[in-house]
Amino acid sequence: MPKSLMALSRNAATLTGSTAILLWATLALATTATGAVPPFLLTALTFAIGGGVGVAAGLARGVGLGVFRQPWPVWLHGVGGLFGYHFFYFSALKLAPPAEAGLIAYLWPLLIVLLSAFLPGEKLRAAHVVGALMGLAGTVVLLGARAGGLGFSADYMPGYAAAGVCAVVWAVYSVASRRFQNVPTEVVAGFCLATAALSVPCHLLFEPAIWPNGAHEWLAVAALGLGPVGIAFYTWDIGMKHGDIRLLGVASYAAPVLSTLLLIAAGFAQASWSLAAACALIVGGAVVATLLARR
């Protein structure tokens, strides 16, 4: 993390934020390697690692623990965003089919683009909305083909509702970060540690205690905590506070495609026409949002 986040240019902050998308693309592959560890236990372990790494990095750069003395709205925003998203996401997966729940939850990039219009100094253009909708269409094609078709049923309404809340929580957390521009990114370490702590009672209440089995699974947990559940949240914070929120929202739709490509490379999935179509839609959406919006 740079010593002065305020010194980052808008383009540099956007590029920094985009690394979070690349890291989140590894989430599915890394999670597969953790074996049968249940979601809330995995959340507790990985966020504890991610928060610990953030604290250590801050201390190494001369940022003391006093940085965590922030007003309660800062903590409500941060912990509510990180823990709230994961709580409702895991609840949705338990209450509804994964493909449908995942698709609803992945409305958050589109919501980020739309909500950015309410920020001072931001101007939402039609090209941004079109680009985000193209990305959403690509996600529909990808997840629908992976599940053999999408079939929404009223029987799973609680799960769909939880997925919708999940999408809203992450979009609001991301966009509202701009309102906390003066809060150092190092505080995200505290959000991670609080999320880990809150995940422990959820694990004890709702899940069996299945710990990582062997060095391979523990290494996968550590990799998750360092990357997609660690560094990614810090770089995302920088991008949301100082970068182009609309472009990052559109670019976020690349994560499921990149994730699928990694699964194919690792032998856990097969290439298909749906993947090619999803790539075309998502890349096209990013081009529309980047080039046409600037014109």
Coordinates of C-alpha atoms in Angstrom, one line a residue:
M1 CA 0.0 0.0 0.0
P2 CA 1.4 3.5 -0.8
K3 CA 2.3 5.8 2.0
S4 CA 0.0 8.5 0.8
L5 CA -3.3 7.2 -0.7
M6 CA -4.4 10.8 -1.3
A7 CA -1.4 11.2 -3.6
L8 CA -2.7 8.5 -6.0
S9 CA -4.1 9.7 -9.3
R10 CA -7.5 8.6 -10.3
N11 CA -6.1 6.2 -13.0
A12 CA -3.6 4.7 -10.6
A13 CA -6.3 4.2 -7.9
T14 CA -8.6 2.5 -10.6
L15 CA -5.7 0.2 -11.6
T16 CA -5.1 -0.6 -8.0
G17 CA -8.8 -1.4 -7.4
S18 CA -8.9 -3.7 -10.5
T19 CA -6.3 -6.0 -8.8
A20 CA -9.1 -6.9 -6.4
I21 CA -11.1 -8.2 -9.3
L22 CA -8.2 -10.4 -10.5
L23 CA -7.7 -11.7 -7.0
W24 CA -11.4 -12.5 -6.6
A25 CA -11.2 -14.5 -9.8
T26 CA -9.0 -17.0 -7.9
L27 CA -11.6 -17.4 -5.1
A28 CA -13.4 -20.4 -6.6
L29 CA -10.2 -22.3 -7.3
A30 CA -8.6 -21.6 -4.0
T31 CA -11.8 -22.4 -2.1
T32 CA -12.0 -25.8 -3.9
A33 CA -8.6 -26.6 -2.5
T34 CA -9.7 -26.0 1.1
G35 CA -11.7 -29.2 1.0
A36 CA -14.8 -29.6 3.2
V37 CA -14.2 -26.6 5.5
P38 CA -17.6 -25.0 6.0
P39 CA -18.2 -21.4 4.9
F40 CA -18.3 -19.5 8.2
L41 CA -15.3 -21.3 9.6
L42 CA -13.4 -20.6 6.4
T43 CA -14.5 -17.0 6.7
A44 CA -13.2 -16.8 10.3
L45 CA -9.8 -18.3 9.3
T46 CA -9.2 -16.3 6.2
F47 CA -10.4 -12.9 7.5
A48 CA -8.2 -13.4 10.6
I49 CA -5.2 -14.0 8.3
G50 CA -6.2 -11.1 6.0
G51 CA -6.7 -8.8 9.0
G52 CA -3.4 -9.9 10.6
V53 CA -1.5 -9.2 7.4
G54 CA -3.0 -5.7 7.2
V55 CA -2.0 -5.0 10.8
A56 CA 1.5 -6.2 10.2
A57 CA 1.8 -4.2 7.0
G58 CA 0.6 -1.1 8.7
L59 CA 3.0 -1.5 11.6
A60 CA 5.9 -2.0 9.2
R61 CA 5.0 1.3 7.5
G62 CA 4.8 3.1 10.7
V63 CA 1.1 3.2 11.1
G64 CA 0.2 2.3 14.7
L65 CA -2.8 0.7 16.1
G66 CA -4.2 4.1 16.9
V67 CA -5.5 4.2 13.3
F68 CA -8.4 2.0 14.5
R69 CA -9.7 4.8 16.7
Q70 CA -12.4 5.8 14.2
P71 CA -16.0 7.1 14.7
W72 CA -18.7 4.4 15.0
P73 CA -20.1 5.1 11.5
V74 CA -16.8 4.1 10.0
W75 CA -17.0 0.7 11.8
L76 CA -20.6 0.2 11.0
H77 CA -19.9 0.8 7.3
G78 CA -16.8 -1.4 7.2
V79 CA -17.9 -4.4 9.3
G80 CA -21.5 -4.1 8.1
G81 CA -20.2 -4.4 4.5
L82 CA -17.7 -7.2 4.9
F83 CA -19.6 -9.4 7.4
G84 CA -23.0 -8.5 6.1
Y85 CA -22.1 -9.5 2.5
H86 CA -20.7 -12.9 3.6
F87 CA -23.6 -13.6 6.0
F88 CA -26.3 -13.0 3.4
Y89 CA -24.3 -14.7 0.7
F90 CA -23.9 -17.9 2.6
S91 CA -27.5 -17.8 3.8
A92 CA -28.6 -17.4 0.1
L93 CA -26.6 -20.5 -0.9
K94 CA -28.3 -22.5 1.9
L95 CA -31.8 -21.4 1.0
A96 CA -31.7 -21.4 -2.8
P97 CA -30.0 -23.2 -5.7
P98 CA -26.4 -21.9 -6.1
A99 CA -26.7 -20.7 -9.7
E100 CA -29.8 -18.6 -9.1
A101 CA -28.6 -17.3 -5.8
G102 CA -25.2 -16.5 -7.3
L103 CA -26.7 -14.6 -10.2
I104 CA -28.9 -12.4 -8.0
A105 CA -25.9 -11.8 -5.7
Y106 CA -23.9 -10.7 -8.7
L107 CA -26.2 -7.8 -9.3
W108 CA -23.8 -5.8 -7.2
P109 CA -21.6 -4.5 -10.1
L110 CA -24.6 -3.1 -11.8
L111 CA -25.8 -1.5 -8.5
I112 CA -22.4 0.0 -8.0
V113 CA -22.6 1.7 -11.4
L114 CA -26.1 3.0 -10.7
L115 CA -25.4 4.2 -7.2
S116 CA -22.3 6.0 -8.3
A117 CA -24.6 8.7 -9.8
F118 CA -25.4 9.9 -6.3
L119 CA -21.8 10.7 -5.5
P120 CA -20.5 14.3 -5.8
G121 CA -18.5 14.9 -8.9
E122 CA -19.5 11.7 -10.6
K123 CA -21.6 11.7 -13.8
L124 CA -23.3 8.5 -14.9
R125 CA -23.5 8.1 -18.6
A126 CA -25.7 5.8 -20.7
A127 CA -22.6 4.0 -21.8
H128 CA -21.8 3.0 -18.2
V129 CA -25.3 1.5 -17.8
V130 CA -25.1 -0.3 -21.1
G131 CA -21.7 -1.7 -20.3
A132 CA -22.9 -3.0 -16.9
L133 CA -26.0 -4.6 -18.5
M134 CA -23.8 -6.3 -21.0
G135 CA -21.6 -7.6 -18.2
L136 CA -24.7 -8.9 -16.4
A137 CA -25.9 -10.6 -19.6
G138 CA -22.6 -12.3 -19.9
T139 CA -22.9 -13.5 -16.3
V140 CA -26.4 -14.9 -17.0
V141 CA -25.1 -16.8 -20.0
L142 CA -22.1 -18.2 -18.0
L143 CA -24.0 -19.2 -14.8
G144 CA -27.1 -20.4 -16.7
A145 CA -25.0 -22.8 -18.9
R146 CA -23.0 -24.0 -15.9
A147 CA -26.2 -24.9 -14.0
G148 CA -27.9 -26.4 -17.1
G149 CA -30.4 -23.6 -17.1
L150 CA -31.8 -21.1 -14.6
G151 CA -35.2 -22.0 -13.1
F152 CA -36.4 -19.5 -10.5
S153 CA -39.1 -20.9 -8.1
A154 CA -41.2 -19.3 -5.5
D155 CA -40.2 -22.0 -3.1
Y156 CA -36.8 -20.4 -2.8
M157 CA -37.9 -16.8 -2.2
P158 CA -36.1 -16.5 1.1
G159 CA -32.9 -17.5 -0.6
Y160 CA -33.4 -15.1 -3.4
A161 CA -34.2 -12.3 -0.9
A162 CA -31.0 -13.1 1.0
A163 CA -29.0 -12.9 -2.3
G164 CA -30.6 -9.6 -3.2
V165 CA -29.7 -8.2 0.2
C166 CA -26.2 -9.5 -0.3
A167 CA -25.9 -7.6 -3.6
V168 CA -27.2 -4.4 -2.0
V169 CA -25.0 -4.6 1.0
W170 CA -21.8 -4.9 -1.1
A171 CA -22.8 -2.2 -3.6
V172 CA -23.6 0.2 -0.8
Y173 CA -20.4 -0.6 1.1
S174 CA -18.4 -0.1 -2.0
V175 CA -19.9 3.2 -3.2
A176 CA -20.2 4.6 0.4
S177 CA -16.5 4.2 0.7
R178 CA -16.1 7.4 -1.3
R179 CA -17.8 9.1 1.7
F180 CA -15.0 8.0 3.9
Q181 CA -12.1 9.1 1.7
N182 CA -10.1 10.5 4.6
V183 CA -10.2 7.2 6.5
P184 CA -6.9 5.3 6.0
T185 CA -7.1 2.0 4.2
E186 CA -5.2 0.4 7.1
V187 CA -8.5 0.5 9.0
V188 CA -9.8 -2.3 6.7
A189 CA -7.6 -4.7 8.7
G190 CA -9.9 -3.9 11.7
F191 CA -12.9 -4.6 9.6
C192 CA -11.4 -8.0 8.6
L193 CA -10.6 -9.0 12.2
A194 CA -14.1 -8.0 13.3
T195 CA -15.6 -10.0 10.5
A196 CA -13.5 -13.0 11.6
A197 CA -14.7 -12.6 15.2
L198 CA -18.4 -12.4 14.1
S199 CA -18.1 -15.5 11.9
V200 CA -17.1 -17.7 14.9
P201 CA -20.5 -17.7 16.6
C202 CA -22.2 -18.2 13.2
H203 CA -19.9 -21.2 12.6
L204 CA -20.7 -22.7 16.1
L205 CA -24.4 -22.2 15.6
F206 CA -24.9 -23.3 12.0
E207 CA -22.1 -25.6 10.9
P208 CA -20.2 -28.7 11.8
A209 CA -16.6 -28.3 12.9
I210 CA -14.6 -29.5 9.9
W211 CA -11.1 -28.2 9.9
P212 CA -8.6 -28.2 7.0
N213 CA -7.1 -31.6 6.5
G214 CA -3.4 -31.7 6.0
A215 CA -0.8 -29.1 4.9
H216 CA -2.3 -28.8 1.4
E217 CA -5.6 -27.5 2.7
W218 CA -4.0 -25.3 5.3
L219 CA -1.9 -23.7 2.5
A220 CA -5.0 -23.1 0.5
V221 CA -6.6 -21.3 3.5
A222 CA -3.5 -19.2 3.9
A223 CA -3.6 -18.3 0.2
L224 CA -7.2 -17.2 0.5
G225 CA -6.4 -15.1 3.5
L226 CA -3.5 -13.4 1.8
G227 CA -5.1 -12.8 -1.6
P228 CA -8.8 -12.8 -2.3
V229 CA -9.8 -12.3 1.3
G230 CA -6.8 -10.2 2.2
I231 CA -5.0 -7.9 -0.2
A232 CA -8.1 -7.7 -2.4
F233 CA -10.1 -5.8 0.2
Y234 CA -7.4 -3.2 0.7
T235 CA -6.9 -2.6 -3.0
W236 CA -10.7 -2.5 -3.5
D237 CA -10.9 0.2 -0.8
I238 CA -8.3 2.3 -2.6
G239 CA -10.2 1.9 -5.9
M240 CA -13.5 2.8 -4.4
K241 CA -12.2 5.9 -2.5
H242 CA -10.0 7.4 -5.2
G243 CA -10.6 5.6 -8.5
D244 CA -13.3 5.4 -11.2
I245 CA -16.2 3.6 -9.4
R246 CA -18.3 3.2 -12.6
L247 CA -15.5 1.6 -14.5
L248 CA -14.6 -0.7 -11.6
G249 CA -18.2 -1.7 -11.3
V250 CA -18.4 -2.8 -15.0
A251 CA -15.0 -4.5 -14.8
S252 CA -16.1 -6.6 -11.9
Y253 CA -18.1 -8.8 -14.2
A254 CA -14.8 -10.1 -15.5
A255 CA -14.3 -12.0 -12.2
P256 CA -16.7 -15.0 -12.9
V257 CA -15.3 -15.4 -16.4
L258 CA -11.6 -15.3 -15.2
S259 CA -12.7 -17.7 -12.4
T260 CA -14.1 -20.2 -14.9
L261 CA -10.9 -19.9 -17.1
L262 CA -8.8 -20.8 -14.0
L263 CA -11.1 -23.8 -13.2
I264 CA -10.7 -25.0 -16.8
A265 CA -6.9 -24.6 -16.6
A266 CA -6.9 -26.6 -13.4
G267 CA -9.1 -29.3 -14.8
F268 CA -12.2 -28.6 -12.7
A269 CA -14.3 -27.3 -15.6
Q270 CA -14.6 -27.6 -19.4
A271 CA -14.5 -24.9 -22.1
S272 CA -17.8 -24.2 -23.8
W273 CA -19.6 -21.8 -26.2
S274 CA -21.2 -20.2 -23.2
L275 CA -17.8 -19.2 -21.9
A276 CA -16.9 -17.6 -25.2
A277 CA -20.2 -15.7 -25.4
A278 CA -19.8 -14.5 -21.8
C279 CA -16.3 -13.3 -22.6
A280 CA -17.5 -11.4 -25.6
L281 CA -20.3 -9.7 -23.7
I282 CA -18.2 -8.8 -20.7
V283 CA -15.3 -7.5 -22.7
G284 CA -17.7 -5.7 -25.0
G285 CA -19.3 -4.1 -22.0
A286 CA -16.0 -2.9 -20.6
V287 CA -15.1 -1.4 -24.0
V288 CA -18.4 0.4 -24.2
A289 CA -18.1 1.7 -20.6
T290 CA -14.5 2.8 -21.1
L291 CA -14.4 4.3 -24.6
L292 CA -17.9 5.5 -25.3
A293 CA -18.4 7.0 -21.9
R294 CA -15.2 9.0 -22.3
R295 CA -16.3 10.3 -25.7

